[in-house]
mmCIF file of C-alpha atoms in Angstrom:
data_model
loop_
_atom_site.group_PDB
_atom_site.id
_atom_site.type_symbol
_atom_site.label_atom_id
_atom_site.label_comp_id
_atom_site.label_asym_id
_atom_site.label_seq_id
_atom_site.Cartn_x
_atom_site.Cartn_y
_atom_site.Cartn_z
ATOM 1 C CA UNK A 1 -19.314 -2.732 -12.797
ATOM 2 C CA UNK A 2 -19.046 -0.655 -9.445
ATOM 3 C CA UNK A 3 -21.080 2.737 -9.898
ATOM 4 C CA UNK A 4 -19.344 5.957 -9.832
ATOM 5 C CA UNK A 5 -19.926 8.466 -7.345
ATOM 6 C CA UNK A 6 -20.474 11.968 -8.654
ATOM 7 C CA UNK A 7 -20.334 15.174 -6.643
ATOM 8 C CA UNK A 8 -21.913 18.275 -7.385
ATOM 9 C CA UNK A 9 -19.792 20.968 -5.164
ATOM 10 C CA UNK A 10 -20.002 24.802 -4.603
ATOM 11 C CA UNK A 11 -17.726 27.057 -3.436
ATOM 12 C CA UNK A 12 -19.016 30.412 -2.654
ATOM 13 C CA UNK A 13 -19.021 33.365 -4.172
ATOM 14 C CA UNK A 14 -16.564 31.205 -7.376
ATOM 15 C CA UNK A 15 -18.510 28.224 -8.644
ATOM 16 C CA UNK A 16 -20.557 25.022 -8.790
ATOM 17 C CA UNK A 17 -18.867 22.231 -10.360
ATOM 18 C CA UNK A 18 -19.202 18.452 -10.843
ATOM 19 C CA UNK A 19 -15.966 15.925 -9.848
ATOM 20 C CA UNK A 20 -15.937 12.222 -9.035
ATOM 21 C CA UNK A 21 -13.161 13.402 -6.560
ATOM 22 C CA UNK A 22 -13.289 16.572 -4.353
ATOM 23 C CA UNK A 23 -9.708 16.469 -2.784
ATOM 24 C CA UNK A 24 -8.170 16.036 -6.075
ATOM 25 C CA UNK A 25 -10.406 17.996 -7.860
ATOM 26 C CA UNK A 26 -10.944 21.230 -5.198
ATOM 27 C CA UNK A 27 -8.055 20.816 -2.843
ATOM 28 C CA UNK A 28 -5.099 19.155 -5.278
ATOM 29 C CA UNK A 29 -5.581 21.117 -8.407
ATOM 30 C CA UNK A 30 -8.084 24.567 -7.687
ATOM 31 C CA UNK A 31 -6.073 25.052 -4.250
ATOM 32 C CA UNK A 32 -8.791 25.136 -2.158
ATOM 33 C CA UNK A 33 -9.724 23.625 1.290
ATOM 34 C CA UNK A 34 -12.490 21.576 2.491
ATOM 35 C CA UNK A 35 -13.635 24.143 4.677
ATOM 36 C CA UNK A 36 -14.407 26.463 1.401
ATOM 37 C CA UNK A 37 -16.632 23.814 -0.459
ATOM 38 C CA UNK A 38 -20.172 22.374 0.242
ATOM 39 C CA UNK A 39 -21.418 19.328 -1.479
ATOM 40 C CA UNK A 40 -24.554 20.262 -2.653
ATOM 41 C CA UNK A 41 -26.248 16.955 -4.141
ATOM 42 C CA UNK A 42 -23.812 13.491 -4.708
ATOM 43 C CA UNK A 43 -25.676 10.668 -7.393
ATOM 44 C CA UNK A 44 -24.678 7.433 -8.893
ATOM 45 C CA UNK A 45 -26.652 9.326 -11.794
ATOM 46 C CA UNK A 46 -24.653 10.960 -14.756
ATOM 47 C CA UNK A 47 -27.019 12.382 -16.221
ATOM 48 C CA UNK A 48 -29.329 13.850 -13.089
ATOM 49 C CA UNK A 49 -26.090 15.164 -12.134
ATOM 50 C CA UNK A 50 -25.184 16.944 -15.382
ATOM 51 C CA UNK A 51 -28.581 18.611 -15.662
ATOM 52 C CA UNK A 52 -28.492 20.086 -11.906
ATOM 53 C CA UNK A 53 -25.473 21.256 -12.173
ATOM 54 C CA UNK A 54 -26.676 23.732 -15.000
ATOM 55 C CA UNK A 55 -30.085 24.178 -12.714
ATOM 56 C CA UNK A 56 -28.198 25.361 -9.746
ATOM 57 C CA UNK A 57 -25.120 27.329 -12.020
ATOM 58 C CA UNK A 58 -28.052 29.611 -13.583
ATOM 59 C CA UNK A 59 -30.021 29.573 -9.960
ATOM 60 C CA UNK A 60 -26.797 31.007 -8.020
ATOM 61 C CA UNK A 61 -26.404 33.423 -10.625
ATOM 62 C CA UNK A 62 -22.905 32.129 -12.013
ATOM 63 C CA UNK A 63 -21.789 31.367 -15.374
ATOM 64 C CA UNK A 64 -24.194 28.388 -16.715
ATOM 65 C CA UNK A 65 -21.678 25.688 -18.563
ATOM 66 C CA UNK A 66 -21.594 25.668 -22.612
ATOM 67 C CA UNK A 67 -21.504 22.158 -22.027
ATOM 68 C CA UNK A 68 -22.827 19.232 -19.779
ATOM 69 C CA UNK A 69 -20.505 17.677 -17.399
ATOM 70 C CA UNK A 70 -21.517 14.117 -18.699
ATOM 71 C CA UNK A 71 -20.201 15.359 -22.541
ATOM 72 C CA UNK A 72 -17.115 16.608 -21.108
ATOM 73 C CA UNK A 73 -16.490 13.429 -19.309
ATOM 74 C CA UNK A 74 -17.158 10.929 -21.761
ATOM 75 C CA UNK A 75 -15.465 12.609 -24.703
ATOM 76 C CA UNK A 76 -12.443 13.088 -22.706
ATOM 77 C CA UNK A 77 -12.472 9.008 -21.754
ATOM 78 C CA UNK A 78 -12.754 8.670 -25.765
ATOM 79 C CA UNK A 79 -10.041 10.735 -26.738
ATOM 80 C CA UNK A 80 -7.686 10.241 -24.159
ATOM 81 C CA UNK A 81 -8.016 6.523 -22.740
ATOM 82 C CA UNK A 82 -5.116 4.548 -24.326
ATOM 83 C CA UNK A 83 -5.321 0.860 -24.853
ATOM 84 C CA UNK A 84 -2.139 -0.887 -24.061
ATOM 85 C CA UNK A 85 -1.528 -4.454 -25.676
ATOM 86 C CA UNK A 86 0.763 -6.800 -23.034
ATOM 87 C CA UNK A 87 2.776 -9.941 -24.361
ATOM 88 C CA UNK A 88 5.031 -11.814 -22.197
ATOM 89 C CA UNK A 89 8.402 -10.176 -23.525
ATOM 90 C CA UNK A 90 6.481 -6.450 -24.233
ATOM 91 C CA UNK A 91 4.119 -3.746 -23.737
ATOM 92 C CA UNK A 92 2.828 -2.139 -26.789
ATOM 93 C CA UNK A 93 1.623 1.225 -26.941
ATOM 94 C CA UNK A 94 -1.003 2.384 -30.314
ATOM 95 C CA UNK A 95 0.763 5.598 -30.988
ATOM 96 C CA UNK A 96 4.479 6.831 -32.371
ATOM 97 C CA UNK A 97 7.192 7.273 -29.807
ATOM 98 C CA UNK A 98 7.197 10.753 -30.378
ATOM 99 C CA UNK A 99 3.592 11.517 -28.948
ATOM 100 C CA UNK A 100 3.917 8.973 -26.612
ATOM 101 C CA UNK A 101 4.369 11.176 -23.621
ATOM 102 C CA UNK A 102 1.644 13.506 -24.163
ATOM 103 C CA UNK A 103 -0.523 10.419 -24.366
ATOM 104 C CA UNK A 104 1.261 8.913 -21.190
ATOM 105 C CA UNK A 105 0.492 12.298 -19.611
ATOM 106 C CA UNK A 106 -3.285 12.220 -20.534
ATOM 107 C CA UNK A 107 -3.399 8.474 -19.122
ATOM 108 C CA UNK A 108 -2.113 9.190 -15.369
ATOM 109 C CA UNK A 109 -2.487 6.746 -13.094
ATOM 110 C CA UNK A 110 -3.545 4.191 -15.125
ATOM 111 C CA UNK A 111 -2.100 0.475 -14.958
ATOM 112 C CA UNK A 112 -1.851 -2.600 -16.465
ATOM 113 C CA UNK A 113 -1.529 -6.853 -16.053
ATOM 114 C CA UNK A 114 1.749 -7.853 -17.344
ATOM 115 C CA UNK A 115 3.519 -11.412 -16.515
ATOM 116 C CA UNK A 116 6.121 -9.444 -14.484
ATOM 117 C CA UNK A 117 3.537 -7.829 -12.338
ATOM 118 C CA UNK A 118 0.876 -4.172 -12.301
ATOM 119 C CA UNK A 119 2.602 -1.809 -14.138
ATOM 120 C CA UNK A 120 1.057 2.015 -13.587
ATOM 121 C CA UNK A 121 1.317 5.204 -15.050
ATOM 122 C CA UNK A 122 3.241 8.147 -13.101
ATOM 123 C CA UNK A 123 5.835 10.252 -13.388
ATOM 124 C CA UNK A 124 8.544 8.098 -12.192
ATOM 125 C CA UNK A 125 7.267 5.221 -15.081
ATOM 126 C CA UNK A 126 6.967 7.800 -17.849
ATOM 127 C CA UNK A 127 10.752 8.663 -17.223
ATOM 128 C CA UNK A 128 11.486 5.220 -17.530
ATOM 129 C CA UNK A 129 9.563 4.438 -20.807
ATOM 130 C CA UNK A 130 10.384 7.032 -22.434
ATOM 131 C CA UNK A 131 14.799 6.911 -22.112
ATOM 132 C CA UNK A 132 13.615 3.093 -22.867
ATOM 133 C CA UNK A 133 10.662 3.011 -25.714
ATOM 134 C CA UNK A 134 11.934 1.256 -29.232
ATOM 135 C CA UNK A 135 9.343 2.188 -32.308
ATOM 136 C CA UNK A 136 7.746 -1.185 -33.622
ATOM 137 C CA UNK A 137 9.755 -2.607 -36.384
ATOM 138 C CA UNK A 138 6.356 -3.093 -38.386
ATOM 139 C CA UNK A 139 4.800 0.497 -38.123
ATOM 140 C CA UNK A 140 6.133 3.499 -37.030
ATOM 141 C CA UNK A 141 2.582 4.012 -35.104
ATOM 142 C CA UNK A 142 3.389 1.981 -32.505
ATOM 143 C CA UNK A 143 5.994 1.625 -29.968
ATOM 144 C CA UNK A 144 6.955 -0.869 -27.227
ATOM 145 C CA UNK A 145 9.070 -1.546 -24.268
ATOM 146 C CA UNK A 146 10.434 -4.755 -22.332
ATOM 147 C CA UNK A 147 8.980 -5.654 -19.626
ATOM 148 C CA UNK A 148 11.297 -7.676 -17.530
ATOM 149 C CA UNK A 149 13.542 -4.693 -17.525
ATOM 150 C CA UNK A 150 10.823 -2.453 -16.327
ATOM 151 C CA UNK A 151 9.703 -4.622 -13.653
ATOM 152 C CA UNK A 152 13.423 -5.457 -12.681
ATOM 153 C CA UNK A 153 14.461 -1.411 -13.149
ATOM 154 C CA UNK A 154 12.135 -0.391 -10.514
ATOM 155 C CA UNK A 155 12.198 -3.228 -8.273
ATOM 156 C CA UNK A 156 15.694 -1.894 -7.483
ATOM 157 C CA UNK A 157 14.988 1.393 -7.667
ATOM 158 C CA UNK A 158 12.383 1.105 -4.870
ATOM 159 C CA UNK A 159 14.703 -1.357 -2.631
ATOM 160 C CA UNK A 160 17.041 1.447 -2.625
ATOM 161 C CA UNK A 161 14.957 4.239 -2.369
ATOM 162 C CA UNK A 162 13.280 2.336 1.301
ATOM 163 C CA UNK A 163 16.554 1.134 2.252
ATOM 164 C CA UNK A 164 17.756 5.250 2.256
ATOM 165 C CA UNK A 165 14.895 5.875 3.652
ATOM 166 C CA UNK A 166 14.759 3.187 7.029
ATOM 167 C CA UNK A 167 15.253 5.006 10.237
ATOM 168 C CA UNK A 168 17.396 2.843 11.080
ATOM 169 C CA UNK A 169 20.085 2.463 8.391
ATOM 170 C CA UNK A 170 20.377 -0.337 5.212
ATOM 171 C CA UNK A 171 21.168 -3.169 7.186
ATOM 172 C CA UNK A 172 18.293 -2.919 9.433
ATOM 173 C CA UNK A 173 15.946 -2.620 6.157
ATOM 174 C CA UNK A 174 17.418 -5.735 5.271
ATOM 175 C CA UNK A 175 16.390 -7.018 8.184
ATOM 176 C CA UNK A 176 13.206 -6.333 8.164
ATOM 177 C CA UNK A 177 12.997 -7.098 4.584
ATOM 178 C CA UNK A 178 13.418 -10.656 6.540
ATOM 179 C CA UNK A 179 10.728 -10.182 8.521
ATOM 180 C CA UNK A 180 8.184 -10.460 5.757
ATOM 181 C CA UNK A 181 6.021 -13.426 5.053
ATOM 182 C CA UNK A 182 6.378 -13.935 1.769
ATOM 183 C CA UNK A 183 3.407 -16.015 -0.563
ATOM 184 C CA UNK A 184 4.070 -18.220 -3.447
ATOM 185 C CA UNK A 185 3.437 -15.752 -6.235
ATOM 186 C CA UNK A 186 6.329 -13.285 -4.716
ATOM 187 C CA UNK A 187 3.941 -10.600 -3.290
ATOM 188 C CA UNK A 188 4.212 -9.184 0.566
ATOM 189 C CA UNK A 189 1.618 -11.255 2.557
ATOM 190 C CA UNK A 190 1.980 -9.529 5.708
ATOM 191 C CA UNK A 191 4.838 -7.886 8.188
ATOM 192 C CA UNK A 192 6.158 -10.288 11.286
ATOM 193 C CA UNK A 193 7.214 -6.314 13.023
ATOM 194 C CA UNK A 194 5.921 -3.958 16.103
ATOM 195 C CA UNK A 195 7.139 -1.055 14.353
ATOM 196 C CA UNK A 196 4.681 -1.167 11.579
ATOM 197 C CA UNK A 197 2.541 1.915 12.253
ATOM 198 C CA UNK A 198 5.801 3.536 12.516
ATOM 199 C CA UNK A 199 6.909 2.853 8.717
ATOM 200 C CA UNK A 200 3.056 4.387 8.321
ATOM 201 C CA UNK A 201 4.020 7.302 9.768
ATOM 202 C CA UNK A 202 7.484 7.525 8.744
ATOM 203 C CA UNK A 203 5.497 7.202 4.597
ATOM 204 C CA UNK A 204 3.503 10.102 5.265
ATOM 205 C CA UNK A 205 5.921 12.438 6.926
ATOM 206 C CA UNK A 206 8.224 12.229 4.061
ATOM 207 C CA UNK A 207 5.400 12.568 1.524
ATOM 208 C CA UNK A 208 3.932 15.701 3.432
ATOM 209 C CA UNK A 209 0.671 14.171 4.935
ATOM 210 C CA UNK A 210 1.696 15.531 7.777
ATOM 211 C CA UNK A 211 2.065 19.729 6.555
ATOM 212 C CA UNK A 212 -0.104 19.473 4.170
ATOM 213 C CA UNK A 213 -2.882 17.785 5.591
ATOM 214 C CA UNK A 214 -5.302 17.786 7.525
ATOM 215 C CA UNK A 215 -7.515 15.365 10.036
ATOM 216 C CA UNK A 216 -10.851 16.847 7.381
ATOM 217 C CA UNK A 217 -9.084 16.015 4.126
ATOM 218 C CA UNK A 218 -8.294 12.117 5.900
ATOM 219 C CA UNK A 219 -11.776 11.645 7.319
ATOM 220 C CA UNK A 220 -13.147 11.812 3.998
ATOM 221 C CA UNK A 221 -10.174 9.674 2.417
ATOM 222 C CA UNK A 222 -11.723 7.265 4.836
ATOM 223 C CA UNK A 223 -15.009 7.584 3.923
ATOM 224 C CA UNK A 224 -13.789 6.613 0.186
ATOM 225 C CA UNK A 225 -12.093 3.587 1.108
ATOM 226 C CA UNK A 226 -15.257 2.721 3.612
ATOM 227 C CA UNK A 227 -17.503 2.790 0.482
ATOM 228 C CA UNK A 228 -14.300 0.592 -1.236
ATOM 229 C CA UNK A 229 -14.905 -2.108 1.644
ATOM 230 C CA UNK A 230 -18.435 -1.860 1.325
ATOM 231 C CA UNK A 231 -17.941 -2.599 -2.317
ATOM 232 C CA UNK A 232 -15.866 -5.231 -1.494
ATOM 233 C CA UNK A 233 -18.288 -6.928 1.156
ATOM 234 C CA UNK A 234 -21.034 -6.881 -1.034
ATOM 235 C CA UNK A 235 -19.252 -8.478 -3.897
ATOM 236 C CA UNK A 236 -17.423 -11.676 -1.747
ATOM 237 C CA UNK A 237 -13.823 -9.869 -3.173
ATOM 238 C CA UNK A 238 -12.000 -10.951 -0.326
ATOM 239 C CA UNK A 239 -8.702 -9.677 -2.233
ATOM 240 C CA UNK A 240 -10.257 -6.098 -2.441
ATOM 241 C CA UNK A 241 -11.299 -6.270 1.360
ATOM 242 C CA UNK A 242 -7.884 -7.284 2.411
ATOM 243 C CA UNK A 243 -6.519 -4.101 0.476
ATOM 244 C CA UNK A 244 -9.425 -1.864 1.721
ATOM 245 C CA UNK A 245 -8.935 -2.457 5.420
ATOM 246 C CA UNK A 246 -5.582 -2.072 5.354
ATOM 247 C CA UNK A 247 -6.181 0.966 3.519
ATOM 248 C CA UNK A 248 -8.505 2.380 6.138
ATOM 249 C CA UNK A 249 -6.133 1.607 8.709
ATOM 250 C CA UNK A 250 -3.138 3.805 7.324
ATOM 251 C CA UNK A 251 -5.515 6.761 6.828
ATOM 252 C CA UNK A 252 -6.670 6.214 10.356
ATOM 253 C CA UNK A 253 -2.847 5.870 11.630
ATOM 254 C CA UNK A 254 -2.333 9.395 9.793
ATOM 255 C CA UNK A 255 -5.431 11.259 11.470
ATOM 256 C CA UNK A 256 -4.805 10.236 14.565
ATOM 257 C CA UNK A 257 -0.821 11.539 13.778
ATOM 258 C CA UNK A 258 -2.728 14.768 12.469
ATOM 259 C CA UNK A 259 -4.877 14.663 15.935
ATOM 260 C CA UNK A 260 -2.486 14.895 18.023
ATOM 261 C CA UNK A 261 -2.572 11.207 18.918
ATOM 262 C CA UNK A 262 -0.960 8.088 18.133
ATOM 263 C CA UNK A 263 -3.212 4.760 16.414
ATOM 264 C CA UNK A 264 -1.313 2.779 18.886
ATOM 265 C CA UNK A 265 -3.276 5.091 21.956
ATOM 266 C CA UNK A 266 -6.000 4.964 20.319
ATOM 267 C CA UNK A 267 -6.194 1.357 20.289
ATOM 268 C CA UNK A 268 -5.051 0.733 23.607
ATOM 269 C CA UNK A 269 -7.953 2.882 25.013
ATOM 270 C CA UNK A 270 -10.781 1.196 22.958
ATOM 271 C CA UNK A 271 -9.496 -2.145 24.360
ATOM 272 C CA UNK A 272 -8.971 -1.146 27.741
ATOM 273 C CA UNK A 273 -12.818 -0.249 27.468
ATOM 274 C CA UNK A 274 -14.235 -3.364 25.326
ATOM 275 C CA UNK A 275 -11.931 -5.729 27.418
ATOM 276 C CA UNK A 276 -14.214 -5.451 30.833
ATOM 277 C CA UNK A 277 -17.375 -5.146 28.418
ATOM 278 C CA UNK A 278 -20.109 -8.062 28.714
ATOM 279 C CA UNK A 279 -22.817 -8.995 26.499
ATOM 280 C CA UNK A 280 -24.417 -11.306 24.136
ATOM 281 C CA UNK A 281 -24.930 -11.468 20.290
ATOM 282 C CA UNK A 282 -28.242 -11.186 19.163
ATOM 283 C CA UNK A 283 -28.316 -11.149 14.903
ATOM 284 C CA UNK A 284 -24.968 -11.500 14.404
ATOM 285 C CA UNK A 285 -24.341 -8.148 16.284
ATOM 286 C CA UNK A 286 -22.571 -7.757 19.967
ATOM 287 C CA UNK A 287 -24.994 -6.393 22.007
ATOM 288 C CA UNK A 288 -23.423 -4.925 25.532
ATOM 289 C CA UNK A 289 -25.140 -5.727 28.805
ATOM 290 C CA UNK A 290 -26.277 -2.298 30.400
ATOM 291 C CA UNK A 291 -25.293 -1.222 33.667
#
């Protein structure tokens, strides 16, 4: 199991907190910018991490927490992490339909294997479940929905949602829709299109990457997927380094938008320089001859 990263951040003159994610943590939810938080100590180490955070609370002089970070953390995984049972026809979930979405809520962004494909957890989904839950006929402590219509619901809804949203109009999504390799098992394999850092940057402007942003807040989303590759490397998942590096590649494309630049420059002016370059390999590294 991959070891969690756990940050131990201060912002001045407020607090000192631990978070195993400091843009949604500090920026997202406290409203805060990078620029107003240090990272004082990071560990793979729950419990080192727990402890100095109470050191350095009482040692800046702020309030010292009633309770460890490492309690907080694992009773909240107890009481809120839901267990959801998948059959071929259904999705079950272990409480009544009418506390589902407070439960749904407290399980954000979590997903699941089903026959018809990864279903997650987010707002658009807990719409969907909830106009389309049915209570177990067994137990009124359990409730279910189908999921062929879930998958097939929002496979539509996301065709037309792209399609309104292609520069170029519906029949040119379908078109390009045409342009995708497609592999046995139905999933996108990779796009036969120039205009692909485009769609990147067409994502993020309608999302608000692009006002809301910043080139700090990307260069450490890159940083997290680096360590995500690294992960990947180290354990031979060639499926989680396909989706890492392509991962690194939009948050590059959107702090180089954020720059001032284009990805597309940016590439054209590393080649320009490594195409004239000469050298040898020496350890399974290029090293370039010196002038």
């Amino acid at each position: 199991m991959d070891k969690i990263n756990y940050y131990l951040y201060h912002i001045p003159g407020k607090k000192i907190g631990v978070t195993r994610d400091l843009i949604s943590r500090v920026v997202d939810q406290q409203g805060y910018s990078l620029d107003e938080v240090e990272v004082l100590e990071q560990s793979t180490d729950i419990d080192y991490i727990s402890d100095r955070e109470l050191e350095l609370q009482q040692s800046y002089g702020y309030r010292v927490d009633r309770q460890k970070y490492k309690d907080l953390y694992i009773n909240k995984i107890k009481s809120n992490t839901m267990h959801i049972n998948a059959t071929e026809q259904t999705s079950t979930f272990p409480c009544p339909s009418t506390k589902l979405k407070g439960r749904l809520m407290d399980n954000m962004g979590k997903s699941w294997e089903t026959t018809h494909g990864t279903f997650e957890i987010n707002n658009d989904t807990i719409k969907w479940i909830m106009e389309n839950v049915t209570t177990s006929q067994y137990t009124m402590e359990r409730c279910y929905i189908y999921n062929k219509a879930f998958a097939k619901y929002f496979q539509i809804k996301t065709h037309a949602e792209e399609a309104e949203r292609f520069p170029f109009g519906k029949d040119a999504y379908q078109a390009y829709l045409d342009t995708l390799t497609t592999r046995s098992n139905g999933s996108l394999k990779y796009m036969q299109t120039d205009n692909r850092f485009q769609l990147i940057r067409d994502w993020a402007g309608e999302r608000g990457l692009y006002t809301k942003g910043d080139t700090k807040t990307q260069f450490c989303k890159l940083m997290e997927e680096a360590g995500e590759l690294g992960r990947a490397v180290l354990k031979n998942d060639n499926e989680e380094f396909v989706d890492a590096i392509g991962d690194m590649v939009v948050v590059l494309t959107n702090m180089a938008h954020l720059g001032g630049t284009t990805i597309e420059e940016c590439i054209d002016t590393a080649y320009k320089v490594i195409s004239k370059r000469t050298g040898k390999m020496v350890n399974g590294t290029f090293v370039k001859d010196e002038k």
